[in-house]
CSV table of C-alpha atoms (C1' of nucleotides) in Angstrom, one decimal:
chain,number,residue,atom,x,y,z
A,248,UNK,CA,168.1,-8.0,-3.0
A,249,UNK,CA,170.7,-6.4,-5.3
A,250,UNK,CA,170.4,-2.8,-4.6
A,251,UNK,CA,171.2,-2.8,-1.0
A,252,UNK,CA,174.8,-3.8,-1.7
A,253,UNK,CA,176.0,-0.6,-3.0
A,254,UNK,CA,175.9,1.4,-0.5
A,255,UNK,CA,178.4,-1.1,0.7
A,256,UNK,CA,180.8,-0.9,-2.2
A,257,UNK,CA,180.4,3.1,-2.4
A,258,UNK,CA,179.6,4.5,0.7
A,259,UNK,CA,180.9,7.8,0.5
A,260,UNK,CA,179.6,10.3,-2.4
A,261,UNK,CA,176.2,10.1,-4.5
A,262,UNK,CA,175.5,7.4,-1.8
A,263,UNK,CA,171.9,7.8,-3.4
A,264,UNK,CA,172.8,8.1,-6.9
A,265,UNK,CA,172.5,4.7,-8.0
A,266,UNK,CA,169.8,4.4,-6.0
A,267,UNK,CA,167.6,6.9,-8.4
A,268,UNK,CA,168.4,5.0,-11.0
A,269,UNK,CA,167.0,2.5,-13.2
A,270,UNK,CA,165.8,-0.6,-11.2
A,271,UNK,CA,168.0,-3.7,-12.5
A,272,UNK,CA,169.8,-6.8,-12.1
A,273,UNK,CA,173.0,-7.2,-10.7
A,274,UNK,CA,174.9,-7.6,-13.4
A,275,UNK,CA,176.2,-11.2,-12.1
A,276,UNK,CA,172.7,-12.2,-12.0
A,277,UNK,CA,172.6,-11.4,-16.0
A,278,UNK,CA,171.5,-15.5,-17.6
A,279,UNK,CA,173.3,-13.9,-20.8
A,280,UNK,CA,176.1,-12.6,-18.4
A,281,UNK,CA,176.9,-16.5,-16.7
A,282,UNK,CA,176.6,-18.2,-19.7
A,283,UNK,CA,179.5,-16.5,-21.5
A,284,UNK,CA,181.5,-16.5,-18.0
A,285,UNK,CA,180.6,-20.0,-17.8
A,286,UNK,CA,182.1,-20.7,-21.3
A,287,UNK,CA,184.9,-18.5,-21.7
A,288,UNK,CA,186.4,-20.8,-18.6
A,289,UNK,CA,185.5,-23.4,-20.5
A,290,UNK,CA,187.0,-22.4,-23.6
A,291,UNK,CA,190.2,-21.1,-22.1
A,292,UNK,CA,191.4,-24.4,-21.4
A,293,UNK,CA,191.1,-25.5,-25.3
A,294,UNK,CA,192.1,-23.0,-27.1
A,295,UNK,CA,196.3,-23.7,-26.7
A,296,UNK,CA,195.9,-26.9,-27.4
A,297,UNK,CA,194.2,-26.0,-30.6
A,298,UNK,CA,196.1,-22.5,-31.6
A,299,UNK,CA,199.2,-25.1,-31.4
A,300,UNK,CA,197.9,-27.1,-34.1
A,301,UNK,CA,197.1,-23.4,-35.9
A,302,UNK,CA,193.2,-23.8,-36.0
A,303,UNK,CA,190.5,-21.9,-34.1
A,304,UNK,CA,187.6,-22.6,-32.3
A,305,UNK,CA,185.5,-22.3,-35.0
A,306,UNK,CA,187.8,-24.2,-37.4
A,307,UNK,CA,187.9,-26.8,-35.2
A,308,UNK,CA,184.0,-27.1,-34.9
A,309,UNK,CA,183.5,-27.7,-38.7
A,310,UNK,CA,186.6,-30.3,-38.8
A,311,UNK,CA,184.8,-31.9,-35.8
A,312,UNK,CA,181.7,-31.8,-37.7
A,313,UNK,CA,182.9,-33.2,-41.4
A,314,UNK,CA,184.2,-36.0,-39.4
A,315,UNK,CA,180.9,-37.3,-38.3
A,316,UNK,CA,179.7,-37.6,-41.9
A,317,UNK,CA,181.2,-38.4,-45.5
A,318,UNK,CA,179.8,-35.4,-47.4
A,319,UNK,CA,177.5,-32.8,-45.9
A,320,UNK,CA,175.9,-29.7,-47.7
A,321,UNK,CA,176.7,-26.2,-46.8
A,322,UNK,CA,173.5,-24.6,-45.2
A,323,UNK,CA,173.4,-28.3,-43.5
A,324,UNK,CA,176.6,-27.9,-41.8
A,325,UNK,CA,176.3,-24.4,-40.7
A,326,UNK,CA,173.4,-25.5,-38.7
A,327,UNK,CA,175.3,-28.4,-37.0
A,328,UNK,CA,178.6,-26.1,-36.3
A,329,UNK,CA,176.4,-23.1,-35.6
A,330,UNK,CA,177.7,-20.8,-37.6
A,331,UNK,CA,176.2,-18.1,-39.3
A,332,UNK,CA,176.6,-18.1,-43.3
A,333,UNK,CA,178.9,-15.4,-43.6
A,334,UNK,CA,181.1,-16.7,-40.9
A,335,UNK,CA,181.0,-20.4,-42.4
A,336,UNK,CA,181.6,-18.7,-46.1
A,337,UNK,CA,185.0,-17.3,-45.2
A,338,UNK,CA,186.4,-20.6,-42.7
A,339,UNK,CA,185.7,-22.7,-45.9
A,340,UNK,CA,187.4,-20.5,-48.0
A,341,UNK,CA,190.2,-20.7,-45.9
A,342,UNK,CA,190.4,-24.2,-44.9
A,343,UNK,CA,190.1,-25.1,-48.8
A,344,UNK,CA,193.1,-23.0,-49.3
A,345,UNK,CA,194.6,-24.8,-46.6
A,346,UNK,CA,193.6,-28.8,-47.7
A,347,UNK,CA,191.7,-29.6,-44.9
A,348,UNK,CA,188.3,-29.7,-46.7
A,349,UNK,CA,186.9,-30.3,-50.8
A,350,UNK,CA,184.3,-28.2,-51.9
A,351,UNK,CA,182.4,-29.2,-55.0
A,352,UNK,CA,178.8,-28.6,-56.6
A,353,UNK,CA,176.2,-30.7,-56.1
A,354,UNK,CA,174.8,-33.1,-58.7
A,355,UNK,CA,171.2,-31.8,-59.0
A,356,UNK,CA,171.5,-28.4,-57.8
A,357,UNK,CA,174.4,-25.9,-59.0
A,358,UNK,CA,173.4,-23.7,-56.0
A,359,UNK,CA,174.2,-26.1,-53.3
A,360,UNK,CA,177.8,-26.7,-52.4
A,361,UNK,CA,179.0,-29.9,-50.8
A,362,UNK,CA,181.7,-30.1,-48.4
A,363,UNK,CA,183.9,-33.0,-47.0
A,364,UNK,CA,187.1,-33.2,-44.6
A,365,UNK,CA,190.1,-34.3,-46.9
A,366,UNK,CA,192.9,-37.3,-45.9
A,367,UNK,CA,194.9,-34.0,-44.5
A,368,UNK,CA,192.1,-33.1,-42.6
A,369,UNK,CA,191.6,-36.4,-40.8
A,370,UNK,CA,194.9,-36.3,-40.0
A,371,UNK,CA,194.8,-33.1,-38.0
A,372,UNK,CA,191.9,-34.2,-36.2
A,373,UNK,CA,193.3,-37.4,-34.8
A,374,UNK,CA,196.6,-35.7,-33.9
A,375,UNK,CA,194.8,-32.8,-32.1
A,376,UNK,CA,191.9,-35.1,-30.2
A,377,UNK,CA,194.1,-37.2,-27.4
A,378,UNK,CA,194.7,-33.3,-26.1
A,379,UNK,CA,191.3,-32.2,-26.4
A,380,UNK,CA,189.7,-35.7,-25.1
A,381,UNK,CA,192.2,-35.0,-22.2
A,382,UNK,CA,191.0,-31.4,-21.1
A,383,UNK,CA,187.4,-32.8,-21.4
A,384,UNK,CA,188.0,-35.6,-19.1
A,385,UNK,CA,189.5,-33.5,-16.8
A,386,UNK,CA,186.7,-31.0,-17.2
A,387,UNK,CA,184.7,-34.0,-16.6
A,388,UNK,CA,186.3,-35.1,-13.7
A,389,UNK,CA,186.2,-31.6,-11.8
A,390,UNK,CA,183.0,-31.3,-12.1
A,391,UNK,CA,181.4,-34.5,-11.8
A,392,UNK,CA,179.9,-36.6,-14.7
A,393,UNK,CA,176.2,-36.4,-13.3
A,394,UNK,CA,176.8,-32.7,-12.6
A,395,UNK,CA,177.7,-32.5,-16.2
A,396,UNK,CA,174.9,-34.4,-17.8
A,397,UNK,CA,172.4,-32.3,-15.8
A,398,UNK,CA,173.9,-29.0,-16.7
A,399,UNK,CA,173.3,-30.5,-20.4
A,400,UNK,CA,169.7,-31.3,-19.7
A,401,UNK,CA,169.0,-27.7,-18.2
A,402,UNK,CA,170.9,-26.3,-20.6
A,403,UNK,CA,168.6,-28.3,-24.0
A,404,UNK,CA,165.7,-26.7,-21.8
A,405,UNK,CA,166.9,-23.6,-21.7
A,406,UNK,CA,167.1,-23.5,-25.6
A,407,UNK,CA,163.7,-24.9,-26.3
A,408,UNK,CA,161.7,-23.1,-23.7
A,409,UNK,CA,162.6,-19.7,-25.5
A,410,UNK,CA,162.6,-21.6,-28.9
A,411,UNK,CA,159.0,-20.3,-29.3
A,412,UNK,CA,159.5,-16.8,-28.1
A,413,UNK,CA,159.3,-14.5,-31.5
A,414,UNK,CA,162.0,-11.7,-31.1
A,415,UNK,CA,159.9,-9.3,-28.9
A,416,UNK,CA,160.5,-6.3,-30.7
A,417,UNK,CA,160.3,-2.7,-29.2
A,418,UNK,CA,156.8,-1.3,-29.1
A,419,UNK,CA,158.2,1.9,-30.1
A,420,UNK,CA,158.8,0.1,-33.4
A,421,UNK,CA,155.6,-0.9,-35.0
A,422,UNK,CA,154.5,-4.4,-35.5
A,423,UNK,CA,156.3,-7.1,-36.6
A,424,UNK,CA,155.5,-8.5,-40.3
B,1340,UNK,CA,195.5,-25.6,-56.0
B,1341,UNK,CA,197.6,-28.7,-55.0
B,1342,UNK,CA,194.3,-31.1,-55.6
B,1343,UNK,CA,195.4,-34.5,-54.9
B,1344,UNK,CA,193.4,-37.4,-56.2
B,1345,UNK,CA,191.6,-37.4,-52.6
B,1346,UNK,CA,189.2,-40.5,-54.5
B,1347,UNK,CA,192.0,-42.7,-53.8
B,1348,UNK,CA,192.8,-41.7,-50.1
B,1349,UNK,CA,189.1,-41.4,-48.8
B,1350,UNK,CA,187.7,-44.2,-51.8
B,1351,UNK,CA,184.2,-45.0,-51.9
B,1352,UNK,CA,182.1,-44.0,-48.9
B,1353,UNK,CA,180.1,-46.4,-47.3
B,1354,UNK,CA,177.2,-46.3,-44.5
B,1355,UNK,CA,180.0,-46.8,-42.2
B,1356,UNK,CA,182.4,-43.9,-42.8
B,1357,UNK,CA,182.2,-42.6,-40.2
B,1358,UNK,CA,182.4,-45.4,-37.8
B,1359,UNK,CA,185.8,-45.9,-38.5
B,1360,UNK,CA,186.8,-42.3,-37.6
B,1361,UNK,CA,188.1,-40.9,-34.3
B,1362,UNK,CA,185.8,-42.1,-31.7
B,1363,UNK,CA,185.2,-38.5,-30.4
B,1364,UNK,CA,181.6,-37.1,-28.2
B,1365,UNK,CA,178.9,-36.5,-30.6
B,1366,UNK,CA,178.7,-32.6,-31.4
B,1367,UNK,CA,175.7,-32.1,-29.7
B,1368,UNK,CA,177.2,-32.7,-26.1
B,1369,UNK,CA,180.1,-31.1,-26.1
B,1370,UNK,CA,179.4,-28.3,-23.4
B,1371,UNK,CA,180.8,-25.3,-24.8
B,1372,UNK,CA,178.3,-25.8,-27.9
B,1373,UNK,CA,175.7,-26.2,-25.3
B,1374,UNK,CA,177.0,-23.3,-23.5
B,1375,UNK,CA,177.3,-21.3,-27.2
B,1376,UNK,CA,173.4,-22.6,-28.1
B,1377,UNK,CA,171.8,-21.7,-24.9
B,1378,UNK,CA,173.5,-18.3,-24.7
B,1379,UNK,CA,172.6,-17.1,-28.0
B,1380,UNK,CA,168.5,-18.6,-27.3
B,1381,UNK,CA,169.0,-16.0,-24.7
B,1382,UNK,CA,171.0,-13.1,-26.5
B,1383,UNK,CA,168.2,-13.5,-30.0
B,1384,UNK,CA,165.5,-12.4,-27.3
B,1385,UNK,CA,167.5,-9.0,-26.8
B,1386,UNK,CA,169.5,-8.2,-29.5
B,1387,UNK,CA,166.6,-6.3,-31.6
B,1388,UNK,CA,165.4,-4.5,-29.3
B,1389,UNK,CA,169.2,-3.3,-28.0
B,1390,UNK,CA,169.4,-2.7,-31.9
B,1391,UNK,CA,166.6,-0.3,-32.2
B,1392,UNK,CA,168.2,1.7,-29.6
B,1393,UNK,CA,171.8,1.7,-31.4
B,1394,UNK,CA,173.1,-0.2,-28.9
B,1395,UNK,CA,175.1,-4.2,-29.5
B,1396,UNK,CA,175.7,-6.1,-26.7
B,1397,UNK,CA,178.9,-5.4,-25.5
B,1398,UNK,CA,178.0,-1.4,-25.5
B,1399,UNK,CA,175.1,-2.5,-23.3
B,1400,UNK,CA,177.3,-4.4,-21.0
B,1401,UNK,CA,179.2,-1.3,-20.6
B,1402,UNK,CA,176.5,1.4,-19.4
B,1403,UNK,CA,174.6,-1.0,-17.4
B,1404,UNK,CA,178.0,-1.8,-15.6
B,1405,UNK,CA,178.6,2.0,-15.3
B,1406,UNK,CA,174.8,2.4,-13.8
B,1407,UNK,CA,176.1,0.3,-11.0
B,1408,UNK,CA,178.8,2.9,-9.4
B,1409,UNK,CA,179.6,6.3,-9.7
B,1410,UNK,CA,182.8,6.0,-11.7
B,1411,UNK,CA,185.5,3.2,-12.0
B,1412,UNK,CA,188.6,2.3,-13.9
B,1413,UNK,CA,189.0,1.1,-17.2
B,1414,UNK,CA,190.6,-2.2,-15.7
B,1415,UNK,CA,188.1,-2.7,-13.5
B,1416,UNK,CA,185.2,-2.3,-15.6
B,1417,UNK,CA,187.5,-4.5,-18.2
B,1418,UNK,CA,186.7,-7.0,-15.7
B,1419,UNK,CA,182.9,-6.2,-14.5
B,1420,UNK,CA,181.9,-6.5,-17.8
B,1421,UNK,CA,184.1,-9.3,-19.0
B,1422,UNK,CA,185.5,-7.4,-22.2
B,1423,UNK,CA,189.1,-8.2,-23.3
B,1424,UNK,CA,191.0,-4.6,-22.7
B,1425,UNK,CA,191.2,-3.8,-26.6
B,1426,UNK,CA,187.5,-4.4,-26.9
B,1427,UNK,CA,187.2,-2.3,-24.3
B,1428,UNK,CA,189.4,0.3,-25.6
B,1429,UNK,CA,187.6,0.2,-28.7
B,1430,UNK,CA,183.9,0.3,-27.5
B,1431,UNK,CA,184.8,3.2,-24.7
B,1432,UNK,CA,185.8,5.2,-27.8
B,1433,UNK,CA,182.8,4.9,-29.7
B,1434,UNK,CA,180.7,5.5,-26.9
B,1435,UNK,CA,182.9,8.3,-25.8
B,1436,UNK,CA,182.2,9.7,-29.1
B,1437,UNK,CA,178.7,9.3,-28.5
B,1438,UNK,CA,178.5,11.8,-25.8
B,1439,UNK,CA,177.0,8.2,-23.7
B,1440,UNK,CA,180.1,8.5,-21.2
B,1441,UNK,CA,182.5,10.3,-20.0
B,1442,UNK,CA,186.3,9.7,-19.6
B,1443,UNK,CA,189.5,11.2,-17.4
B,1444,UNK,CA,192.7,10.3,-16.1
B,1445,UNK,CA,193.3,9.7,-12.4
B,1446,UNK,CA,194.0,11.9,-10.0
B,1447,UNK,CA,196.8,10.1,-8.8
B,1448,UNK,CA,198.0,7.7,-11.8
B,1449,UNK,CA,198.2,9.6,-15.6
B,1450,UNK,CA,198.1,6.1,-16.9
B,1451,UNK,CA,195.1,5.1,-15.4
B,1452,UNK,CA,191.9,6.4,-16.7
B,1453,UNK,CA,188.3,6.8,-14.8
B,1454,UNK,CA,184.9,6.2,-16.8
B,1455,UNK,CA,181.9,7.1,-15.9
B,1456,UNK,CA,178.4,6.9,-17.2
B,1457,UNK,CA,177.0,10.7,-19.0
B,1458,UNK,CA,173.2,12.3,-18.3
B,1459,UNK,CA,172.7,11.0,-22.2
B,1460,UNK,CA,173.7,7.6,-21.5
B,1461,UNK,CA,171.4,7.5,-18.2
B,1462,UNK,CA,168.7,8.4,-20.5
B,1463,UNK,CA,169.2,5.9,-22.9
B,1464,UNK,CA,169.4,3.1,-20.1
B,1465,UNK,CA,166.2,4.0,-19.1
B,1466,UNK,CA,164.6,4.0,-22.2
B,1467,UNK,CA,165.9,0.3,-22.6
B,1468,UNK,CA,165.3,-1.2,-19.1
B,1469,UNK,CA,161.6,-1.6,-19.3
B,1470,UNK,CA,161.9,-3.8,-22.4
B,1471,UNK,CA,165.0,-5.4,-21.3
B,1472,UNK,CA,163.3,-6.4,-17.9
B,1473,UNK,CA,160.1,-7.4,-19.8
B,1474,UNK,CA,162.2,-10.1,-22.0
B,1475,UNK,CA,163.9,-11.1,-18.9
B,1476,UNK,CA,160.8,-11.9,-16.9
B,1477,UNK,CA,158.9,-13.7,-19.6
B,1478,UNK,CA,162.0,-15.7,-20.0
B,1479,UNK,CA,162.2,-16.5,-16.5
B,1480,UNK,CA,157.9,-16.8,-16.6
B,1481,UNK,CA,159.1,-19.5,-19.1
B,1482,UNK,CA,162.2,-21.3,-17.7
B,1483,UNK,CA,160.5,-21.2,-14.3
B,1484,UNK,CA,162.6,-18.8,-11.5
B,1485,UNK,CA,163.9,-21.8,-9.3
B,1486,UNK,CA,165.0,-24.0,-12.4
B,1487,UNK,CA,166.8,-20.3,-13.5
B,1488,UNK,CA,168.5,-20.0,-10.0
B,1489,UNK,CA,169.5,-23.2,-10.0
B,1490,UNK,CA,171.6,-23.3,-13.7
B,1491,UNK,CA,172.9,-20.0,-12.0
B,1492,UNK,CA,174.1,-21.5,-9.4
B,1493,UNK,CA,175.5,-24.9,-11.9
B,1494,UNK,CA,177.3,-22.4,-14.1
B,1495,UNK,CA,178.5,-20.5,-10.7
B,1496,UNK,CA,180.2,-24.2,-9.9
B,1497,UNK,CA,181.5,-24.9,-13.3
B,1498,UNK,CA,183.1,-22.0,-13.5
B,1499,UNK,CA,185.2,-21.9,-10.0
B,1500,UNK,CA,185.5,-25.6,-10.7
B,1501,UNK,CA,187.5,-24.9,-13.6
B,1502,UNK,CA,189.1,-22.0,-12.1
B,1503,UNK,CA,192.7,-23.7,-11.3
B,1504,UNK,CA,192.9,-25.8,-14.4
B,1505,UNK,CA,196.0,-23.8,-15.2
B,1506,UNK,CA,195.5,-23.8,-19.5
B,1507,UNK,CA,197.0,-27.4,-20.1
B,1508,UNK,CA,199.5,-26.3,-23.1
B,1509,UNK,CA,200.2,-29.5,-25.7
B,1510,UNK,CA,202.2,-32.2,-24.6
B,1511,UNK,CA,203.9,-32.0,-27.9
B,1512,UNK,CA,204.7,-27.7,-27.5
B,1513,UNK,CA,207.3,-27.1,-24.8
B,1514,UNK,CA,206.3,-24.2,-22.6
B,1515,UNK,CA,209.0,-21.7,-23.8
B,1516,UNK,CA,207.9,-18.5,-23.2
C,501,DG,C1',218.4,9.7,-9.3
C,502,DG,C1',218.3,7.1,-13.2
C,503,DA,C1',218.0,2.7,-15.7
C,504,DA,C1',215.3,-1.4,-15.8
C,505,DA,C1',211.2,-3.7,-14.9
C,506,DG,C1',206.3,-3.5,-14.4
C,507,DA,C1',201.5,-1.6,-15.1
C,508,DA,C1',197.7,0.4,-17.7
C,509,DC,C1',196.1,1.2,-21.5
C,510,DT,C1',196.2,1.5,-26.7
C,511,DT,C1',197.1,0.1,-31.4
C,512,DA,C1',197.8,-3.4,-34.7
C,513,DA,C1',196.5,-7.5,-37.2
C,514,DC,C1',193.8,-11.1,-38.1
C,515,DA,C1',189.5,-14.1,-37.3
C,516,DT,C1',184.7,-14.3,-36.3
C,517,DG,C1',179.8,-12.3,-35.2
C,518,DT,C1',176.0,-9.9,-37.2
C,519,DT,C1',173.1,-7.8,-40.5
C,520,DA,C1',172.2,-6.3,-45.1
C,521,DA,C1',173.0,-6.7,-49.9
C,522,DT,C1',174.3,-9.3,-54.0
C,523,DC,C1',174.7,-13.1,-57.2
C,524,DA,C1',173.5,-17.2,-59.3
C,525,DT,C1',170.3,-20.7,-59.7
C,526,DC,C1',166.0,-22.9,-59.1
C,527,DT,C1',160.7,-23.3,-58.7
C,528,DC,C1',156.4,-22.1,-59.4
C,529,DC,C1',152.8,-20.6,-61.9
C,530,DC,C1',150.6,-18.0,-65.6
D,770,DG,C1',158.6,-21.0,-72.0
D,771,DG,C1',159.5,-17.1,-69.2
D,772,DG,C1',159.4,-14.0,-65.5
D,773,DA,C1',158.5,-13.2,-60.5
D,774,DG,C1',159.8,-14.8,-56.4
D,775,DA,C1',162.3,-18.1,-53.4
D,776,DT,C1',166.7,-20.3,-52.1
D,777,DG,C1',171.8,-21.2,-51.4
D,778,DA,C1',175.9,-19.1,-51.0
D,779,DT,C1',178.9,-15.4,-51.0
D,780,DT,C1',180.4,-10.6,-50.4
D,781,DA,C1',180.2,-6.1,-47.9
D,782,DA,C1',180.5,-3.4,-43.9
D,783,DC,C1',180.9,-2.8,-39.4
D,784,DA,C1',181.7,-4.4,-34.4
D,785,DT,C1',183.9,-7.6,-31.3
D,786,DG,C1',187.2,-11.6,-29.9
D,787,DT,C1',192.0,-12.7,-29.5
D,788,DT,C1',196.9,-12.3,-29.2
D,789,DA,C1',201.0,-9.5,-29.9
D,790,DA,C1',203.4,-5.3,-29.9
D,791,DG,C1',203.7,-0.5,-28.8
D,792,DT,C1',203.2,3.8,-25.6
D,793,DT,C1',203.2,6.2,-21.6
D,794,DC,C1',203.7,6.5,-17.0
D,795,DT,C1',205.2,4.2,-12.2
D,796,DT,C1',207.7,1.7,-9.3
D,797,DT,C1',211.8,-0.7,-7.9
D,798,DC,C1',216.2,-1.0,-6.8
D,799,DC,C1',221.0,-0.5,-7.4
DNA sequence: GGAAAGAACTTAACATGTTAATCATCTCCC
DNA sequence: GGGAGATGATTAACATGTTAAGTTCTTTCC
């Protein structure tokens, strides 16, 4: 059912090129491609708000995080945020710089670092919310609370039906270890 | 730096820390993390085996949005393959480099330039598609095809849904420019 | 017909994503 | 005890995301 259309959108010259080639999906059809649609317009309506109060997405999602807890380990809130390591190594860095989190060592491990939001922090958050609790109702409102909810459902499903699925790697590569 | 006795502004946690923060949705359902989680269960499945060919993501995007048509704008294909135009710019340069595609100016416009896929690149889509399509199906195998259409069709919604929601600035930044 | 405004990239600058390598510490086990 | 291996975190290196500024060419319009 995807094929047929381009004949349509190209009609005159190498009206059978495509046509030779590889087999595929539309590209609109792509799960990888309407997720990131899906959350770009998503994200596009919060990222003034929050590039007004000078943080990023990302920034914001570790502030968010820290708030829900008192102290929280490194590794620990990389998996909460999901961030990579690298990524979380050099937001810390520079939120440190910046006051908006305290880094120190952990009692019983020198390995393990342990991260908290500061007073300045907290104070950032609560100023930047209202805005962000505002897009999200509207958000919300657009497209229907049950619609929402069940988006979330299909979405958790999503996740854990290919939680399972070990990183098929090429044939042409040998076995995995 | 500037370390402030932060002991006497956030003293003593207790169990209840956090319950006198900002009331704010718990992490876990805040739909662009869903979006983000659910979209990367999906990408893990195809990232090694795009690696083992040379290829990231976005290059894919590219030459599987060039299989589709004969030859199109960089604009355009900006906007098949949802790349920001100085990805884009980037990315066309490598693969340009690469022999993979093939670039010229049009006939009528010298700013505008026309890209188009190379015999190489062809090759190289082929010798991807049958273990793209193979992760593709056993994801859908595992999802189930109608559930898969359906979040399709969800994220479709969402997405037009927030379509209008002209970018709500700050309340407390005046629109200036 | 030429200056000004617009359009289509491109470059620049900074932040993050991604994988690999490194560094320090810790655990286990001989 | 001490060394091999595991673990937590960071750094390195490269690619992309994101916004702003720059370049080149076109169109508009006086």
């Amino acid at each position: 059912m995807a094929r047929k259309k381009l004949d349509e959108i190209r009609p005159e010259q190498g009206d059978d090129a495509a046509a030779r080639r590889t087999p595929m999906r539309e590209f609109s059809r792509s799960l990888p491609m309407s997720l990131l649609r899906a959350r770009e317009a998503v994200m596009r309506q919060f990222r003034p708000s929050l590039r007004n109060h000078g943080l990023t997405e990302q920034q914001w999602r570790i502030l968010r995080a820290l708030t829900a807890v008192d102290e929280i380990e490194v590794t620990e809130l990389a998996r909460v945020a999901f961030l990579l390591g690298p990524s979380l190594s050099r937001i810390l860095r520079d939120l440190e710089g910046r006051a908006l989190i305290e880094r120190k060592a952990a009692e019983n491990d020198a390995r393990r670092a342990v991260v908290s939001i500061s007073a300045k922090g907290l104070k950032l958050i609560e100023a930047v919310a209202p805005t962000s609790e505002a897009i999200y109702a509207e958000i919300t409102r657009r497209y229907g609370a049950r619609k929402l909810a069940e988006l979330h459902e299909m979405l958790g499903v999503l996740e854990a039906s290919l939680a399972g699925m070990g990183s098929a790697e090429d044939a042409e590569v040998e076995a995995d270890e």
